[in-house]
mmCIF file of C-alpha atoms in Angstrom:
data_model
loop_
_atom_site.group_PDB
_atom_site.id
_atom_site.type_symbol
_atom_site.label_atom_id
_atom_site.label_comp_id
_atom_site.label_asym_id
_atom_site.label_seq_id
_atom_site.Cartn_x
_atom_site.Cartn_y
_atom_site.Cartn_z
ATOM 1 C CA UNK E 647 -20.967 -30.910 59.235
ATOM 2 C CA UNK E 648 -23.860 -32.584 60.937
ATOM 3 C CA UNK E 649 -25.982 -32.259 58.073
ATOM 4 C CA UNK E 650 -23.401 -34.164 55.686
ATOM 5 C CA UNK E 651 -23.264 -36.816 58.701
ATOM 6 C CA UNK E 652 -27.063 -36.737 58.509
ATOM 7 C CA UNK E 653 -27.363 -36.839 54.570
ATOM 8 C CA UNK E 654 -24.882 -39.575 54.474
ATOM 9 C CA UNK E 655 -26.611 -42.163 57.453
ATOM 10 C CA UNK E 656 -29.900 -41.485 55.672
ATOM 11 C CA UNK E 657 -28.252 -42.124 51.504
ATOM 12 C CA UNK E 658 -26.869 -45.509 53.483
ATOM 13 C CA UNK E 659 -30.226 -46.141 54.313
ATOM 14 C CA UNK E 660 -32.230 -45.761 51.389
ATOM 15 C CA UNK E 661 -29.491 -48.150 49.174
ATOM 16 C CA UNK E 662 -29.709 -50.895 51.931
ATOM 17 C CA UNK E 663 -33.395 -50.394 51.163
ATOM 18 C CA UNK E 664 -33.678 -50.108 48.131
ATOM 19 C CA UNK E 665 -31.162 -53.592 48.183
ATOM 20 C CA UNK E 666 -33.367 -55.226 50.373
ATOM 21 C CA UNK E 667 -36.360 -54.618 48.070
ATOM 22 C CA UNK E 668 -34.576 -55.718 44.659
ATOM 23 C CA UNK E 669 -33.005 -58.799 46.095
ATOM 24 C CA UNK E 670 -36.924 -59.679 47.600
ATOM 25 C CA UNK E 671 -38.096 -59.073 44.576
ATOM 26 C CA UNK E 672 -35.318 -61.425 42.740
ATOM 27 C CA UNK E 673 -36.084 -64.163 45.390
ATOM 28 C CA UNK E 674 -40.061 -64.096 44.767
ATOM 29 C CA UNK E 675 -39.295 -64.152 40.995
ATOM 30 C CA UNK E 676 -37.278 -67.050 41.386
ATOM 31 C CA UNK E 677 -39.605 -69.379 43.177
ATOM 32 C CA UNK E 678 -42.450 -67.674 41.074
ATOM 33 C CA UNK E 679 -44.133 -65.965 43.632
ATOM 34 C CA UNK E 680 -45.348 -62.504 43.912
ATOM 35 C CA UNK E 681 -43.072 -60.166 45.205
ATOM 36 C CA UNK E 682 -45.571 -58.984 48.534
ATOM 37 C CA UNK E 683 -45.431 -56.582 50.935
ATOM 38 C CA UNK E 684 -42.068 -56.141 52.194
ATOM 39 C CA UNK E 685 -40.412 -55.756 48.523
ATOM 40 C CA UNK E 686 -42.749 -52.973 48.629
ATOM 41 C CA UNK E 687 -41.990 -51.507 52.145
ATOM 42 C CA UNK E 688 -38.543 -51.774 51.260
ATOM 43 C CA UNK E 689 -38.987 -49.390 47.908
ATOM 44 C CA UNK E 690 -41.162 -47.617 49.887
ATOM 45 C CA UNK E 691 -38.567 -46.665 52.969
ATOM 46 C CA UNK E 692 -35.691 -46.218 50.374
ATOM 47 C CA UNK E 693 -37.840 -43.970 48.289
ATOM 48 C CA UNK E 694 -39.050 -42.125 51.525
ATOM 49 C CA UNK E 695 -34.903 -41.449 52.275
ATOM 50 C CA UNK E 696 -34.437 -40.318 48.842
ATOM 51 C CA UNK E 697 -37.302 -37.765 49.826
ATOM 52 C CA UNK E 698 -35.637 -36.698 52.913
ATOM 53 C CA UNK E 699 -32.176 -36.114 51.460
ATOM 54 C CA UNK E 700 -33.718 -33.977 48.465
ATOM 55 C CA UNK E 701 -36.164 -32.581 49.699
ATOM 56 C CA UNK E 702 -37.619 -32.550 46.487
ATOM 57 C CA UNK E 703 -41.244 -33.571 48.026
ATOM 58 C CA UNK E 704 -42.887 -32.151 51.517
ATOM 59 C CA UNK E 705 -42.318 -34.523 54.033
ATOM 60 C CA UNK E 706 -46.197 -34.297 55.255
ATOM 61 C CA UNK E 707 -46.714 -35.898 51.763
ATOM 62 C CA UNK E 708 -43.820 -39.038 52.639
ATOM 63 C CA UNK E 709 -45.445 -39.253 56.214
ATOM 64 C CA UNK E 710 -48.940 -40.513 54.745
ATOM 65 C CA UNK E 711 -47.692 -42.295 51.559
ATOM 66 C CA UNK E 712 -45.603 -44.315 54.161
ATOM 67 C CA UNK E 713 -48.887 -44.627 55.721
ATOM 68 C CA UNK E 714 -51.151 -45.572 53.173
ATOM 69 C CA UNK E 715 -48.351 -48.046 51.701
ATOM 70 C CA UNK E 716 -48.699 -49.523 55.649
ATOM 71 C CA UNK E 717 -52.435 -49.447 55.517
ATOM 72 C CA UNK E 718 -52.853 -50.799 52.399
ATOM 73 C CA UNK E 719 -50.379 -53.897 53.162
ATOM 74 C CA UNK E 720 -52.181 -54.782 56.157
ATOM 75 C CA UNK E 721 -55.580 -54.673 55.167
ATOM 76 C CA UNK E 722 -54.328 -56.996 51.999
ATOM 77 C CA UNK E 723 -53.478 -59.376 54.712
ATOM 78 C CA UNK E 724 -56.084 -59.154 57.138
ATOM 79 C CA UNK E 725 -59.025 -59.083 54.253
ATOM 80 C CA UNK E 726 -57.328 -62.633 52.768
ATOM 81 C CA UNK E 727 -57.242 -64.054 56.239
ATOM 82 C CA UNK E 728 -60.607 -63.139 56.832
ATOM 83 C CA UNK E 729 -62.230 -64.858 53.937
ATOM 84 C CA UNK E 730 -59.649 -67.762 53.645
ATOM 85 C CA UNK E 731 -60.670 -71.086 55.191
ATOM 86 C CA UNK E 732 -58.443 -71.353 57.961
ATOM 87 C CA UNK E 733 -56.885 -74.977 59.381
ATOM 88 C CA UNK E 734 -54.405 -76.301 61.688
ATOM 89 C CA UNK E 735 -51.145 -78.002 59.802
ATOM 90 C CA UNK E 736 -48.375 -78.924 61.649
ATOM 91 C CA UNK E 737 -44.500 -77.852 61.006
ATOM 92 C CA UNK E 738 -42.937 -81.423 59.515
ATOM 93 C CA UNK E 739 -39.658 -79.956 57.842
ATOM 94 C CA UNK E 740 -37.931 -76.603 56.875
ATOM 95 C CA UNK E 741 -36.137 -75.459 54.366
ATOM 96 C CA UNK E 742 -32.474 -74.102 54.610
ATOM 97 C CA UNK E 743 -30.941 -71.082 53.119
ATOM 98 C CA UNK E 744 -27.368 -69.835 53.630
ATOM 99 C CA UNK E 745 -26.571 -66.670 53.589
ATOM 100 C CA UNK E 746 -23.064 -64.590 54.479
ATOM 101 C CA UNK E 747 -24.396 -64.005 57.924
ATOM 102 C CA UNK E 748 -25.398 -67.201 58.662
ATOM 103 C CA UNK E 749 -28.123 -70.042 58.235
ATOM 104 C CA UNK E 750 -32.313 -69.183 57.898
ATOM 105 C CA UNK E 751 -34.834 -71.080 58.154
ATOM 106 C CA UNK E 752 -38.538 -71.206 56.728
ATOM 107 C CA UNK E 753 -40.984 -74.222 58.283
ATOM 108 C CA UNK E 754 -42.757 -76.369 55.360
ATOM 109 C CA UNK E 755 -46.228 -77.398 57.585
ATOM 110 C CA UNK E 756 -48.120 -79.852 56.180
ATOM 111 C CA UNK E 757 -52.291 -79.809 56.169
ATOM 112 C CA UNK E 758 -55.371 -81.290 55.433
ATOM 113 C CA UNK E 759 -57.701 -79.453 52.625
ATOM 114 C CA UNK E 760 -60.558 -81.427 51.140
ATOM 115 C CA UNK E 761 -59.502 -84.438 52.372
ATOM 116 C CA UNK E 762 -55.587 -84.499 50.838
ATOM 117 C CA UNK E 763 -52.774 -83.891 52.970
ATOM 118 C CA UNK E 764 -51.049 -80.766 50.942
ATOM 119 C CA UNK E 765 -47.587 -79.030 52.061
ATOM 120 C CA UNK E 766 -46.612 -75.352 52.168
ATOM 121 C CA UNK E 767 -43.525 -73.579 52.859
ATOM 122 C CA UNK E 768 -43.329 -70.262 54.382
ATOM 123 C CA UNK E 769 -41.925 -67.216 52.617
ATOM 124 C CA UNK E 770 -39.799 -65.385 55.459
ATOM 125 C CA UNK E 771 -36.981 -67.072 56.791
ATOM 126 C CA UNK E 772 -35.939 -66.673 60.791
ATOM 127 C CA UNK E 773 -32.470 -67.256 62.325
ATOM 128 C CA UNK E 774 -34.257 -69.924 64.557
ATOM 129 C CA UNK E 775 -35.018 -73.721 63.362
ATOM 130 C CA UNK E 776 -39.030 -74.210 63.143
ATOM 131 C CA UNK E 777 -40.021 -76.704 65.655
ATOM 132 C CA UNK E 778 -41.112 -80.158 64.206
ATOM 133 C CA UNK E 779 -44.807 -80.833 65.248
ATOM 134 C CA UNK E 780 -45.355 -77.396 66.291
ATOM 135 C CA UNK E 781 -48.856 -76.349 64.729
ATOM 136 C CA UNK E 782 -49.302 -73.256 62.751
ATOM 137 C CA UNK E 783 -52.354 -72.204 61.124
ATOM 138 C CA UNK E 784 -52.478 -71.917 57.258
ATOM 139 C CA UNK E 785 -55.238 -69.909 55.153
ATOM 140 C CA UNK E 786 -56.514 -71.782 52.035
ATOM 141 C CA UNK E 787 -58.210 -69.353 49.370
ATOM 142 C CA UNK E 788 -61.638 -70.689 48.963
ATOM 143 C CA UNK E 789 -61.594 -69.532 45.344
ATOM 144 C CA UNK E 790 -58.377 -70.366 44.314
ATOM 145 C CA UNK E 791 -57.388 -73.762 46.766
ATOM 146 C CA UNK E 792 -53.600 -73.152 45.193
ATOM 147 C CA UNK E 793 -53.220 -69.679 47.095
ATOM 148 C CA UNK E 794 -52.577 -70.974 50.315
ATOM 149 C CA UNK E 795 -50.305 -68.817 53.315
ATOM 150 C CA UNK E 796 -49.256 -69.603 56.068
ATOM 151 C CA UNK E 797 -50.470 -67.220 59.073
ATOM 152 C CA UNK E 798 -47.301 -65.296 60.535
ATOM 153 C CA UNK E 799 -48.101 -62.308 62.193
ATOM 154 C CA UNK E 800 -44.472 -60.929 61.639
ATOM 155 C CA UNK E 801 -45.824 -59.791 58.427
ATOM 156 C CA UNK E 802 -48.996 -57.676 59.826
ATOM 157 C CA UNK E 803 -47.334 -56.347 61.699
ATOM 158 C CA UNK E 804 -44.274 -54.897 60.243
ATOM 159 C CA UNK E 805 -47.008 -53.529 58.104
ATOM 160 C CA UNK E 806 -48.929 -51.730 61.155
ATOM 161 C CA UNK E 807 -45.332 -50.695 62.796
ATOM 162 C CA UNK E 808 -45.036 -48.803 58.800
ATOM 163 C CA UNK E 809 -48.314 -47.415 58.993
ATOM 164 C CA UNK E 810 -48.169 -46.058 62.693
ATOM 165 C CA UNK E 811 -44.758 -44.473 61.796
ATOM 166 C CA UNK E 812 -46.019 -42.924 58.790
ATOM 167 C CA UNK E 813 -49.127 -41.322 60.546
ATOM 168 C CA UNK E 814 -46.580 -39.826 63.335
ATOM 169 C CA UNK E 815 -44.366 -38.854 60.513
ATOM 170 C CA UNK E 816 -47.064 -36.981 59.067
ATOM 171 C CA UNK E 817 -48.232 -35.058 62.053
ATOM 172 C CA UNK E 818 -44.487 -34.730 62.749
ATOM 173 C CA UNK E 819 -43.996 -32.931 59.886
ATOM 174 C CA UNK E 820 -47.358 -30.892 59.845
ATOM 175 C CA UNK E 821 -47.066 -29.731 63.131
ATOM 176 C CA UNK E 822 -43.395 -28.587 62.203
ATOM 177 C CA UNK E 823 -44.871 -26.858 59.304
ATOM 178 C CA UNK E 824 -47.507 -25.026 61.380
ATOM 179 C CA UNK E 825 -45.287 -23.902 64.080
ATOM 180 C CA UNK E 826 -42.504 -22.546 61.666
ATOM 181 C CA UNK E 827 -39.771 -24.786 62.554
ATOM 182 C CA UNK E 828 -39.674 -26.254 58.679
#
């Protein structure tokens, strides 16, 4: 009985997942954006619950795919942040989305770039109104001036929290392995 109550919390999981990733993915197509990292997180953690309910695939395996997937997302980030030219805009509107649950938010900060004043808008939404006049930095691709993000760290590091879970999930499941308990 426990491992039908167990099956069944972890098959709810991996279709809110794998929801969560196809509706991020319909969103970025949308706007005509790329679909990022946490489309692919979410594919990744429903395809990591298929794994665990079938058991088609040793778990050591899911542990560091969910950690390389983690890895990989981060050091995406982190490499464009480090070679983007990086400058102070401020937060001068947001855009408003309603959803079932409620209202979200996503700031639009405006900046200067080679001397124009150019506007972006952020990509994850929040429960709580940006602040008008806050300042937030924003990266600007020095190859490609249109690719511009703003810096969130909400994004780095759900991508770290992936990546640390995945390495424990790993050992987890190797150490389970060694000791018999598998």
């Amino acid at each position: 009985m426990e491992k039908m109550i167990l099956t069944g919390i972890v098959v709810l999981f991996a279709v809110s997942f794998a929801w969560g990733g196809v509706s991020l993915y319909r969103r970025a197509q949308k706007r005509g954006e790329r679909a990022g990292c946490a489309c692919l997180l979410c594919f990744l953690a429903a395809f990591g619950c298929c794994i665990f309910v079938f058991k088609q695939f040793p778990m050591e395996a899911a542990g560091a795919l969910f950690a390389v997937v983690g890895g990989l997302c981060f050091w995406s980030d982190y490499c464009f942040f480090k070679r983007a030219i990086i400058v102070r805009g401020v937060v001068t509107d947001y855009t408003v989305r309603h959803e079932r649950d409620g209202t979200l938010y996503s700031p639009v900060v405006q900046f200067e770039f080679d001397g124009q004043s150019r506007r972006v808008t952020g990509t994850t939404y929040s429960s709580f109104k940006p602040k008008i006049g806050k300042q937030m930095k924003v990266g600007v691709n020095p190859k490609n001036i249109e690719d511009v993000r703003l810096y969130q760290t909400s994004g780095l590091i759900l991508s770290v929290v992936v990546a640390v879970l995945g390495i424990a999930f790993f050992f987890s499941a190797l150490y389970s392995r060694i000791v018999g308990a598998y």
